[in-house]
């Protein structure tokens, strides 16, 4: 294919479903940037050794996340900042599963109270995951995030 990047999209499936066909781990060895969105992030985390759990309550709707870790993906992209100067992003969430333990080599790059791992990154391998949806208009700076990734 000679792809320059891969985006693993969201969807209604659960990454905790043992009957799902999983993406081969070799995909993550292609040495190209990969962005997992929602289910794509959860699948990436599970395949690479993280833990994903089904939540008792789905999260659906507008949310605000705090950018953390000064990642290449989110650096300088913010809707506003809080009193401590931390960047905040208005995003759209729609998920029933959550990553609860990061895969080895990843760090948290965004969080909020209801979703402690709202985004993750392994900068060295150029692997990123977003629990929220940058592709929808309800995430005002989503285009900037996708452009940064690409």
PDB file of C-alpha atoms in Angstrom:
ATOM      1  CA  UNK A   1       0.000   0.000   0.000  1.00  0.00           C
ATOM      2  CA  UNK A   2       2.856   2.373   0.753  1.00  0.00           C
ATOM      3  CA  UNK A   3       0.639   4.253   3.206  1.00  0.00           C
ATOM      4  CA  UNK A   4       2.197   7.326   4.808  1.00  0.00           C
ATOM      5  CA  UNK A   5      -0.097   7.139   7.862  1.00  0.00           C
ATOM      6  CA  UNK A   6      -3.030   5.118   9.208  1.00  0.00           C
ATOM      7  CA  UNK A   7      -6.135   6.300  11.048  1.00  0.00           C
ATOM      8  CA  UNK A   8      -8.031   3.645  12.984  1.00  0.00           C
ATOM      9  CA  UNK A   9     -11.575   4.953  13.154  1.00  0.00           C
ATOM     10  CA  UNK A  10     -14.213   4.797  15.815  1.00  0.00           C
ATOM     11  CA  UNK A  11     -17.290   2.618  15.730  1.00  0.00           C
ATOM     12  CA  UNK A  12     -19.957   0.969  17.851  1.00  0.00           C
ATOM     13  CA  UNK A  13     -17.969  -2.208  18.592  1.00  0.00           C
ATOM     14  CA  UNK A  14     -16.430  -2.952  21.967  1.00  0.00           C
ATOM     15  CA  UNK A  15     -12.695  -3.562  22.198  1.00  0.00           C
ATOM     16  CA  UNK A  16     -13.516  -5.928  25.073  1.00  0.00           C
ATOM     17  CA  UNK A  17     -15.527  -8.257  22.776  1.00  0.00           C
ATOM     18  CA  UNK A  18     -13.506 -11.498  22.514  1.00  0.00           C
ATOM     19  CA  UNK A  19     -15.251 -12.447  19.251  1.00  0.00           C
ATOM     20  CA  UNK A  20     -13.921  -9.432  17.322  1.00  0.00           C
ATOM     21  CA  UNK A  21     -11.241 -10.001  14.728  1.00  0.00           C
ATOM     22  CA  UNK A  22      -8.249  -8.017  15.951  1.00  0.00           C
ATOM     23  CA  UNK A  23      -5.880  -5.950  13.876  1.00  0.00           C
ATOM     24  CA  UNK A  24      -2.527  -7.748  13.542  1.00  0.00           C
ATOM     25  CA  UNK A  25       0.114  -6.325  15.884  1.00  0.00           C
ATOM     26  CA  UNK A  26       2.463  -6.091  12.872  1.00  0.00           C
ATOM     27  CA  UNK A  27       0.505  -3.030  11.704  1.00  0.00           C
ATOM     28  CA  UNK A  28       2.102  -1.129  14.584  1.00  0.00           C
ATOM     29  CA  UNK A  29       5.568  -2.101  13.349  1.00  0.00           C
ATOM     30  CA  UNK A  30       5.184  -0.376   9.951  1.00  0.00           C
ATOM     31  CA  UNK A  31       7.152   2.684  11.125  1.00  0.00           C
ATOM     32  CA  UNK A  32       4.459   5.125  10.011  1.00  0.00           C
ATOM     33  CA  UNK A  33       2.261   7.384  12.157  1.00  0.00           C
ATOM     34  CA  UNK A  34      -0.943   5.748  13.411  1.00  0.00           C
ATOM     35  CA  UNK A  35      -3.876   7.567  15.018  1.00  0.00           C
ATOM     36  CA  UNK A  36      -6.594   5.603  16.800  1.00  0.00           C
ATOM     37  CA  UNK A  37      -9.896   7.413  17.316  1.00  0.00           C
ATOM     38  CA  UNK A  38     -12.296   6.121  20.010  1.00  0.00           C
ATOM     39  CA  UNK A  39     -12.647   2.371  19.235  1.00  0.00           C
ATOM     40  CA  UNK A  40      -9.398   2.707  17.250  1.00  0.00           C
ATOM     41  CA  UNK A  41      -7.595   3.960  20.372  1.00  0.00           C
ATOM     42  CA  UNK A  42      -9.105   1.220  22.516  1.00  0.00           C
ATOM     43  CA  UNK A  43      -8.110  -1.453  19.977  1.00  0.00           C
ATOM     44  CA  UNK A  44      -4.576  -0.070  19.755  1.00  0.00           C
ATOM     45  CA  UNK A  45      -4.255  -0.086  23.536  1.00  0.00           C
ATOM     46  CA  UNK A  46      -5.562  -3.646  23.879  1.00  0.00           C
ATOM     47  CA  UNK A  47      -3.390  -5.036  21.067  1.00  0.00           C
ATOM     48  CA  UNK A  48      -0.252  -3.375  22.454  1.00  0.00           C
ATOM     49  CA  UNK A  49      -0.729  -4.635  26.024  1.00  0.00           C
ATOM     50  CA  UNK A  50      -2.876  -1.965  27.660  1.00  0.00           C
ATOM     51  CA  UNK A  51      -6.144  -2.621  29.454  1.00  0.00           C
ATOM     52  CA  UNK A  52      -9.586  -1.628  28.156  1.00  0.00           C
ATOM     53  CA  UNK A  53     -12.693  -1.942  30.313  1.00  0.00           C
ATOM     54  CA  UNK A  54     -16.381  -1.679  29.510  1.00  0.00           C
ATOM     55  CA  UNK A  55     -17.865   1.204  31.493  1.00  0.00           C
ATOM     56  CA  UNK A  56     -21.175   0.908  33.334  1.00  0.00           C
ATOM     57  CA  UNK A  57     -22.303   4.181  31.778  1.00  0.00           C
ATOM     58  CA  UNK A  58     -21.595   5.377  28.226  1.00  0.00           C
ATOM     59  CA  UNK A  59     -20.189   8.866  27.767  1.00  0.00           C
ATOM     60  CA  UNK A  60     -21.903  10.762  24.968  1.00  0.00           C
ATOM     61  CA  UNK A  61     -21.747  14.454  24.259  1.00  0.00           C
ATOM     62  CA  UNK A  62     -19.704  17.589  24.683  1.00  0.00           C
ATOM     63  CA  UNK A  63     -16.736  17.402  27.052  1.00  0.00           C
ATOM     64  CA  UNK A  64     -13.634  19.369  27.939  1.00  0.00           C
ATOM     65  CA  UNK A  65     -10.245  17.693  28.228  1.00  0.00           C
ATOM     66  CA  UNK A  66      -6.993  19.026  29.568  1.00  0.00           C
ATOM     67  CA  UNK A  67      -3.974  18.565  27.328  1.00  0.00           C
ATOM     68  CA  UNK A  68      -1.088  16.939  29.222  1.00  0.00           C
ATOM     69  CA  UNK A  69       2.443  15.814  28.543  1.00  0.00           C
ATOM     70  CA  UNK A  70       3.276  18.397  25.895  1.00  0.00           C
ATOM     71  CA  UNK A  71       2.733  15.928  23.047  1.00  0.00           C
ATOM     72  CA  UNK A  72       3.654  16.601  19.456  1.00  0.00           C
ATOM     73  CA  UNK A  73       0.012  15.938  18.527  1.00  0.00           C
ATOM     74  CA  UNK A  74      -1.665  18.474  20.831  1.00  0.00           C
ATOM     75  CA  UNK A  75       1.073  21.016  21.600  1.00  0.00           C
ATOM     76  CA  UNK A  76      -0.300  24.541  21.194  1.00  0.00           C
ATOM     77  CA  UNK A  77      -3.785  23.398  20.189  1.00  0.00           C
ATOM     78  CA  UNK A  78      -6.296  24.634  22.759  1.00  0.00           C
ATOM     79  CA  UNK A  79      -9.683  26.312  22.919  1.00  0.00           C
ATOM     80  CA  UNK A  80      -8.700  28.129  26.111  1.00  0.00           C
ATOM     81  CA  UNK A  81      -6.636  27.635  29.235  1.00  0.00           C
ATOM     82  CA  UNK A  82      -7.562  27.215  32.894  1.00  0.00           C
ATOM     83  CA  UNK A  83      -6.372  29.369  35.810  1.00  0.00           C
ATOM     84  CA  UNK A  84      -3.165  27.295  36.062  1.00  0.00           C
ATOM     85  CA  UNK A  85      -2.385  27.899  32.373  1.00  0.00           C
ATOM     86  CA  UNK A  86      -3.177  24.334  31.237  1.00  0.00           C
ATOM     87  CA  UNK A  87      -4.570  24.017  27.727  1.00  0.00           C
ATOM     88  CA  UNK A  88      -8.198  22.918  27.451  1.00  0.00           C
ATOM     89  CA  UNK A  89      -9.940  21.417  24.434  1.00  0.00           C
ATOM     90  CA  UNK A  90     -13.678  21.239  23.786  1.00  0.00           C
ATOM     91  CA  UNK A  91     -14.329  17.785  22.334  1.00  0.00           C
ATOM     92  CA  UNK A  92     -17.062  15.312  21.466  1.00  0.00           C
ATOM     93  CA  UNK A  93     -17.065  12.013  23.361  1.00  0.00           C
ATOM     94  CA  UNK A  94     -19.043   8.921  22.416  1.00  0.00           C
ATOM     95  CA  UNK A  95     -17.837   5.719  24.056  1.00  0.00           C
ATOM     96  CA  UNK A  96     -18.774   2.858  26.316  1.00  0.00           C
ATOM     97  CA  UNK A  97     -15.270   1.431  26.833  1.00  0.00           C
ATOM     98  CA  UNK A  98     -12.224   3.187  28.274  1.00  0.00           C
ATOM     99  CA  UNK A  99      -8.508   2.560  28.301  1.00  0.00           C
ATOM    100  CA  UNK A 100      -7.654   2.089  31.973  1.00  0.00           C
ATOM    101  CA  UNK A 101      -3.995   1.050  31.695  1.00  0.00           C
ATOM    102  CA  UNK A 102      -1.628   2.382  29.035  1.00  0.00           C
ATOM    103  CA  UNK A 103       0.447   0.081  26.851  1.00  0.00           C
ATOM    104  CA  UNK A 104       4.185   0.135  27.637  1.00  0.00           C
ATOM    105  CA  UNK A 105       5.913   3.199  26.190  1.00  0.00           C
ATOM    106  CA  UNK A 106       2.754   5.358  26.085  1.00  0.00           C
ATOM    107  CA  UNK A 107       1.928   8.461  28.093  1.00  0.00           C
ATOM    108  CA  UNK A 108      -1.315  10.285  28.816  1.00  0.00           C
ATOM    109  CA  UNK A 109      -1.648  13.398  26.647  1.00  0.00           C
ATOM    110  CA  UNK A 110      -5.204  14.448  27.582  1.00  0.00           C
ATOM    111  CA  UNK A 111      -7.615  13.702  30.403  1.00  0.00           C
ATOM    112  CA  UNK A 112     -10.660  14.834  32.288  1.00  0.00           C
ATOM    113  CA  UNK A 113     -12.457  13.682  35.414  1.00  0.00           C
ATOM    114  CA  UNK A 114     -14.671  11.124  33.679  1.00  0.00           C
ATOM    115  CA  UNK A 115     -11.998   9.895  31.240  1.00  0.00           C
ATOM    116  CA  UNK A 116      -8.547   9.859  32.896  1.00  0.00           C
ATOM    117  CA  UNK A 117      -6.982   8.565  29.658  1.00  0.00           C
ATOM    118  CA  UNK A 118      -8.699  10.752  27.053  1.00  0.00           C
ATOM    119  CA  UNK A 119      -5.670  10.642  24.739  1.00  0.00           C
ATOM    120  CA  UNK A 120      -2.388   8.734  24.689  1.00  0.00           C
ATOM    121  CA  UNK A 121       0.860   8.798  22.760  1.00  0.00           C
ATOM    122  CA  UNK A 122       4.030   6.883  22.117  1.00  0.00           C
ATOM    123  CA  UNK A 123       5.977   9.730  20.529  1.00  0.00           C
ATOM    124  CA  UNK A 124       8.979   7.573  19.641  1.00  0.00           C
ATOM    125  CA  UNK A 125       6.830   5.204  17.561  1.00  0.00           C
ATOM    126  CA  UNK A 126       4.455   7.976  16.353  1.00  0.00           C
ATOM    127  CA  UNK A 127       1.417   6.137  17.745  1.00  0.00           C
ATOM    128  CA  UNK A 128      -1.445   8.272  19.054  1.00  0.00           C
ATOM    129  CA  UNK A 129      -4.903   7.584  20.434  1.00  0.00           C
ATOM    130  CA  UNK A 130      -7.825   9.926  21.049  1.00  0.00           C
ATOM    131  CA  UNK A 131     -10.869   8.822  23.029  1.00  0.00           C
ATOM    132  CA  UNK A 132     -12.730  11.811  21.597  1.00  0.00           C
ATOM    133  CA  UNK A 133     -13.725  12.488  17.995  1.00  0.00           C
ATOM    134  CA  UNK A 134     -11.655  15.149  16.184  1.00  0.00           C
ATOM    135  CA  UNK A 135     -13.479  14.490  12.900  1.00  0.00           C
ATOM    136  CA  UNK A 136     -16.821  15.998  14.007  1.00  0.00           C
ATOM    137  CA  UNK A 137     -17.783  19.663  14.110  1.00  0.00           C
ATOM    138  CA  UNK A 138     -18.480  19.352  17.851  1.00  0.00           C
ATOM    139  CA  UNK A 139     -14.694  19.261  18.352  1.00  0.00           C
ATOM    140  CA  UNK A 140     -13.933  22.815  17.136  1.00  0.00           C
ATOM    141  CA  UNK A 141     -10.163  22.297  16.796  1.00  0.00           C
ATOM    142  CA  UNK A 142     -10.457  18.768  15.458  1.00  0.00           C
ATOM    143  CA  UNK A 143      -9.242  19.754  11.996  1.00  0.00           C
ATOM    144  CA  UNK A 144      -6.098  21.230  13.506  1.00  0.00           C
ATOM    145  CA  UNK A 145      -5.462  17.999  15.430  1.00  0.00           C
ATOM    146  CA  UNK A 146      -5.937  15.883  12.288  1.00  0.00           C
ATOM    147  CA  UNK A 147      -3.764  18.246  10.233  1.00  0.00           C
ATOM    148  CA  UNK A 148      -1.039  18.038  12.897  1.00  0.00           C
ATOM    149  CA  UNK A 149      -1.200  14.248  12.807  1.00  0.00           C
ATOM    150  CA  UNK A 150      -0.939  14.143   9.025  1.00  0.00           C
TER     151      UNK A 150
END
